C-alpha cells in the first residue's frame, strides 16, 4: 500500500520569506500523481499544485513550486514571498496513475506566517 | 459554475442516532469520493461511487456506514447508531472521471459532532 509521510507537524515563516515543506512517499509504482493541498481555517481543501511522476520538470504555480526527486521519493513544496494568507495546514497527497483512484494523504504540516 | 456542495456544514447527533451527510458534485461530474478527517489527522479515503454504483468501499467501516449515489440527487453518506469516535470532518470530492489526469475537487466538508 502507498504511504505519504510529512515529518514536520508545524513550520513558521516570516512574511515575504521562503519556506519549504517536506513530503516523502512510498510506492512500488513508476507512474503516479503527487499533490499539495492547502486547508485554511475554513477547512476547505484547496489544490495548490500537482506533479505527474513521468514529468522530470518540477511543477510551478506562481509563488508555489515543488522539488520532485523521484529516486528519493521526495516531493517538497516551496512557498516564496510568503503572505499572511498562506497560513494553513498543507497536505501532501499521492494518487495512482491508472483510472479513477482515491488520494492518499499525509498527516499535514501546519504553517504559520509571522508578520 | 457552483463547486462541490455539502450539507449540512455542521451536524450534532447524540450517541445512537443516525447521521446523513449529503454531497452534490460539481456540474458535469459523475464520480464522488468520501473522505474522513479525524482531529489533527490527514484525510482518509472511505468510499468511491459513480452514479448508482459503489466502485471502491475499501476504506469504509464494515458496520454502521453506508453510501449511495442515486441516479437523481446527491450522494449520501449514512452513519447509523453513531458513537463518539465518529466525530470528525467528512469531505466529499468529485471528478469528471476522465481517467488518469482527473482532478478531484473538494467540498467544504461536514463537521459531525457526537455527544
CSV table of C-alpha atoms in Angstrom, one decimal:
chain,number,residue,atom,x,y,z
A,1,UNK,CA,0.0,0.0,0.0
A,2,UNK,CA,1.1,3.5,-0.7
A,3,UNK,CA,2.0,5.8,2.2
A,4,UNK,CA,2.7,9.5,2.5
A,5,UNK,CA,4.8,11.0,5.3
A,6,UNK,CA,5.1,14.6,6.3
A,7,UNK,CA,7.8,14.8,9.0
A,8,UNK,CA,7.2,18.5,10.0
A,9,UNK,CA,4.0,18.8,12.1
A,10,UNK,CA,4.5,22.6,12.3
A,11,UNK,CA,6.5,25.2,10.5
A,12,UNK,CA,6.7,29.0,10.6
A,13,UNK,CA,8.0,31.6,8.2
A,14,UNK,CA,8.4,35.4,8.3
A,15,UNK,CA,6.2,37.3,5.9
A,16,UNK,CA,8.0,37.8,2.5
A,17,UNK,CA,10.5,34.9,3.2
A,18,UNK,CA,10.7,31.5,1.7
A,19,UNK,CA,9.7,28.2,3.3
A,20,UNK,CA,10.0,24.6,2.2
A,21,UNK,CA,7.6,21.8,3.4
A,22,UNK,CA,8.8,18.2,3.2
A,23,UNK,CA,7.0,15.2,2.0
A,24,UNK,CA,8.2,11.6,1.3
A,25,UNK,CA,6.1,8.8,0.0
A,26,UNK,CA,6.4,5.1,-0.6
A,27,UNK,CA,5.2,3.3,-3.7
A,28,UNK,CA,6.2,0.4,-5.9
A,29,UNK,CA,4.6,2.0,-9.0
A,30,UNK,CA,6.5,4.0,-11.6
A,31,UNK,CA,3.7,6.3,-12.7
A,32,UNK,CA,1.6,8.3,-10.3
A,33,UNK,CA,0.5,11.8,-9.4
A,34,UNK,CA,1.5,13.9,-6.4
A,35,UNK,CA,-0.4,16.9,-5.0
A,36,UNK,CA,-0.2,19.6,-2.4
A,37,UNK,CA,-3.5,20.7,-0.9
A,38,UNK,CA,-4.0,23.7,1.4
A,39,UNK,CA,-6.6,23.7,4.2
A,40,UNK,CA,-7.1,27.2,5.7
A,41,UNK,CA,-9.1,27.6,8.9
A,42,UNK,CA,-12.3,27.5,6.8
A,43,UNK,CA,-11.3,23.8,6.3
A,44,UNK,CA,-11.9,24.0,2.6
A,45,UNK,CA,-9.4,21.8,0.7
A,46,UNK,CA,-7.7,23.8,-2.0
A,47,UNK,CA,-5.5,22.3,-4.6
A,48,UNK,CA,-2.2,24.2,-4.7
A,49,UNK,CA,-0.1,22.2,-7.1
A,50,UNK,CA,0.2,18.9,-8.9
A,51,UNK,CA,3.0,16.9,-10.4
A,52,UNK,CA,2.9,14.0,-12.8
A,53,UNK,CA,5.7,11.4,-11.9
A,54,UNK,CA,6.6,10.9,-15.6
A,55,UNK,CA,7.5,14.6,-16.0
A,56,UNK,CA,11.0,15.5,-15.0
A,57,UNK,CA,10.3,19.2,-14.9
A,58,UNK,CA,9.2,20.5,-11.5
A,59,UNK,CA,5.7,22.0,-11.4
A,60,UNK,CA,5.3,25.7,-10.6
A,61,UNK,CA,2.2,27.8,-9.8
A,62,UNK,CA,3.1,31.4,-9.2
A,63,UNK,CA,4.8,31.6,-5.8
A,64,UNK,CA,4.5,27.8,-5.2
A,65,UNK,CA,6.9,25.3,-6.7
A,66,UNK,CA,7.9,21.7,-6.0
A,67,UNK,CA,11.2,19.8,-5.8
A,68,UNK,CA,10.3,16.4,-7.1
A,69,UNK,CA,13.0,13.8,-6.6
A,70,UNK,CA,11.6,10.6,-8.0
A,71,UNK,CA,14.5,8.3,-7.0
A,72,UNK,CA,14.4,9.5,-3.4
A,73,UNK,CA,10.6,9.5,-3.4
A,74,UNK,CA,10.6,13.1,-2.2
A,75,UNK,CA,8.2,15.9,-3.1
A,76,UNK,CA,8.8,19.1,-1.2
A,77,UNK,CA,6.8,22.4,-1.6
A,78,UNK,CA,8.5,25.7,-1.7
A,79,UNK,CA,6.5,28.9,-1.0
A,80,UNK,CA,8.2,32.1,-2.0
A,81,UNK,CA,7.4,35.6,-0.8
A,82,UNK,CA,5.2,34.2,1.9
A,83,UNK,CA,2.0,36.0,2.7
A,84,UNK,CA,-0.3,36.1,5.7
A,85,UNK,CA,-2.9,34.3,3.6
A,86,UNK,CA,-0.6,31.3,3.2
A,87,UNK,CA,-1.1,30.3,6.8
A,88,UNK,CA,-2.9,27.0,6.7
A,89,UNK,CA,-2.5,23.2,7.0
A,90,UNK,CA,-0.7,21.8,4.0
A,91,UNK,CA,-1.3,18.2,2.9
A,92,UNK,CA,0.8,16.2,0.6
A,93,UNK,CA,-1.1,13.5,-1.4
A,94,UNK,CA,-0.5,10.6,-3.7
A,95,UNK,CA,-2.7,9.1,-6.4
A,96,UNK,CA,-2.1,6.1,-8.6
A,97,UNK,CA,-1.8,6.9,-12.3
A,98,UNK,CA,-4.3,4.5,-13.7
A,99,UNK,CA,-8.0,5.0,-13.6
A,100,UNK,CA,-10.0,6.9,-11.0
A,101,UNK,CA,-8.4,6.2,-7.7
A,102,UNK,CA,-8.6,7.8,-4.3
A,103,UNK,CA,-6.0,10.2,-2.9
A,104,UNK,CA,-3.6,9.0,-0.1
A,105,UNK,CA,-2.8,11.9,2.3
A,106,UNK,CA,-0.1,12.7,4.7
A,107,UNK,CA,-0.9,14.0,8.2
A,108,UNK,CA,-0.2,17.6,7.2
A,109,UNK,CA,2.1,20.5,8.2
A,110,UNK,CA,0.7,23.5,9.9
A,111,UNK,CA,2.3,26.6,8.5
A,112,UNK,CA,2.2,29.9,10.4
A,113,UNK,CA,3.2,33.2,8.8
A,114,UNK,CA,4.7,35.8,11.1
A,115,UNK,CA,4.1,39.5,10.2
B,1,UNK,CA,-20.5,27.1,-12.0
B,2,UNK,CA,-21.1,26.0,-8.5
B,3,UNK,CA,-18.4,23.9,-6.8
B,4,UNK,CA,-19.0,20.8,-4.8
B,5,UNK,CA,-21.7,21.3,-2.2
B,6,UNK,CA,-22.0,19.6,1.1
B,7,UNK,CA,-24.7,19.9,3.7
B,8,UNK,CA,-25.2,20.3,6.5
B,9,UNK,CA,-21.9,22.1,7.3
B,10,UNK,CA,-22.3,21.2,10.9
B,11,UNK,CA,-24.2,18.3,12.4
B,12,UNK,CA,-24.7,17.3,16.0
B,13,UNK,CA,-26.0,13.9,17.0
B,14,UNK,CA,-26.4,12.0,20.2
B,15,UNK,CA,-25.0,8.6,20.5
B,16,UNK,CA,-27.2,6.0,18.9
B,17,UNK,CA,-28.8,8.4,16.4
B,18,UNK,CA,-28.3,8.4,12.6
B,19,UNK,CA,-26.3,10.9,10.6
B,20,UNK,CA,-27.0,11.6,7.0
B,21,UNK,CA,-24.4,13.7,5.1
B,22,UNK,CA,-25.1,15.0,1.6
B,23,UNK,CA,-22.8,15.8,-1.3
B,24,UNK,CA,-23.7,17.4,-4.6
B,25,UNK,CA,-20.9,17.1,-7.1
B,26,UNK,CA,-19.8,19.8,-9.5
B,27,UNK,CA,-21.9,20.2,-12.6
B,28,UNK,CA,-20.8,17.5,-15.1
B,29,UNK,CA,-19.1,15.3,-12.6
B,30,UNK,CA,-20.3,11.8,-12.0
B,31,UNK,CA,-17.7,10.5,-9.7
B,32,UNK,CA,-17.8,11.1,-5.9
B,33,UNK,CA,-15.2,10.2,-3.2
B,34,UNK,CA,-15.9,10.4,0.5
B,35,UNK,CA,-13.0,11.1,3.0
B,36,UNK,CA,-12.9,11.4,6.7
B,37,UNK,CA,-10.6,13.7,8.7
B,38,UNK,CA,-10.1,12.9,12.4
B,39,UNK,CA,-8.8,15.8,14.6
B,40,UNK,CA,-5.1,16.6,13.8
B,41,UNK,CA,-5.0,13.9,11.0
B,42,UNK,CA,-5.0,13.9,7.3
B,43,UNK,CA,-7.9,12.8,5.2
B,44,UNK,CA,-8.6,9.1,4.9
B,45,UNK,CA,-10.4,7.6,2.0
B,46,UNK,CA,-13.7,5.9,2.7
B,47,UNK,CA,-15.6,5.2,-0.5
B,48,UNK,CA,-15.7,5.9,-4.2
B,49,UNK,CA,-19.0,6.0,-6.1
B,50,UNK,CA,-20.3,6.6,-9.6
B,51,UNK,CA,-23.9,7.1,-10.4
B,52,UNK,CA,-25.9,4.2,-8.9
B,53,UNK,CA,-22.7,2.2,-8.3
B,54,UNK,CA,-20.2,1.7,-5.5
B,55,UNK,CA,-16.8,1.3,-7.1
B,56,UNK,CA,-14.5,1.0,-4.1
B,57,UNK,CA,-15.5,0.9,-0.5
B,58,UNK,CA,-12.3,-0.5,0.9
B,59,UNK,CA,-11.9,2.4,3.4
B,60,UNK,CA,-15.4,2.2,4.8
B,61,UNK,CA,-16.0,0.6,8.2
B,62,UNK,CA,-18.0,-2.6,7.6
B,63,UNK,CA,-20.7,-1.8,10.1
B,64,UNK,CA,-23.0,1.2,10.5
B,65,UNK,CA,-21.6,3.1,7.5
B,66,UNK,CA,-23.2,3.1,4.0
B,67,UNK,CA,-23.1,5.3,1.0
B,68,UNK,CA,-25.1,5.8,-2.1
B,69,UNK,CA,-25.2,8.0,-5.2
B,70,UNK,CA,-28.6,7.6,-6.9
B,71,UNK,CA,-29.3,8.4,-10.5
B,72,UNK,CA,-31.0,11.7,-9.4
B,73,UNK,CA,-30.0,13.7,-6.4
B,74,UNK,CA,-26.9,14.0,-4.2
B,75,UNK,CA,-24.6,11.3,-2.8
B,76,UNK,CA,-25.5,10.3,0.7
B,77,UNK,CA,-23.1,9.0,3.4
B,78,UNK,CA,-25.2,7.4,6.2
B,79,UNK,CA,-23.9,6.6,9.6
B,80,UNK,CA,-26.2,4.6,11.8
B,81,UNK,CA,-26.1,4.4,15.6
B,82,UNK,CA,-23.3,7.0,15.8
B,83,UNK,CA,-20.6,6.7,18.5
B,84,UNK,CA,-18.3,9.4,19.8
B,85,UNK,CA,-15.5,8.1,17.7
B,86,UNK,CA,-17.4,9.0,14.6
B,87,UNK,CA,-16.9,12.7,15.4
B,88,UNK,CA,-14.8,14.0,12.5
B,89,UNK,CA,-15.0,16.2,9.4
B,90,UNK,CA,-16.3,14.4,6.4
B,91,UNK,CA,-15.3,15.6,3.0
B,92,UNK,CA,-16.6,14.7,-0.4
B,93,UNK,CA,-14.7,15.3,-3.7
B,94,UNK,CA,-16.0,15.0,-7.2
B,95,UNK,CA,-14.3,14.4,-10.5
B,96,UNK,CA,-15.4,14.1,-14.1
B,97,UNK,CA,-13.9,10.6,-14.4
B,98,UNK,CA,-11.9,11.3,-17.5
B,99,UNK,CA,-9.1,9.0,-16.2
B,100,UNK,CA,-5.6,9.5,-15.1
B,101,UNK,CA,-5.4,13.2,-15.4
B,102,UNK,CA,-8.6,13.7,-13.5
B,103,UNK,CA,-8.5,16.2,-10.6
B,104,UNK,CA,-10.7,15.8,-7.5
B,105,UNK,CA,-12.4,19.0,-6.3
B,106,UNK,CA,-13.4,19.1,-2.7
B,107,UNK,CA,-16.5,20.3,-0.9
B,108,UNK,CA,-16.3,22.4,2.3
B,109,UNK,CA,-16.9,19.4,4.5
B,110,UNK,CA,-19.4,18.4,7.1
B,111,UNK,CA,-18.3,18.5,10.7
B,112,UNK,CA,-20.0,15.8,12.7
B,113,UNK,CA,-20.1,16.1,16.5
B,114,UNK,CA,-21.4,13.1,18.5
B,115,UNK,CA,-22.4,14.0,22.1
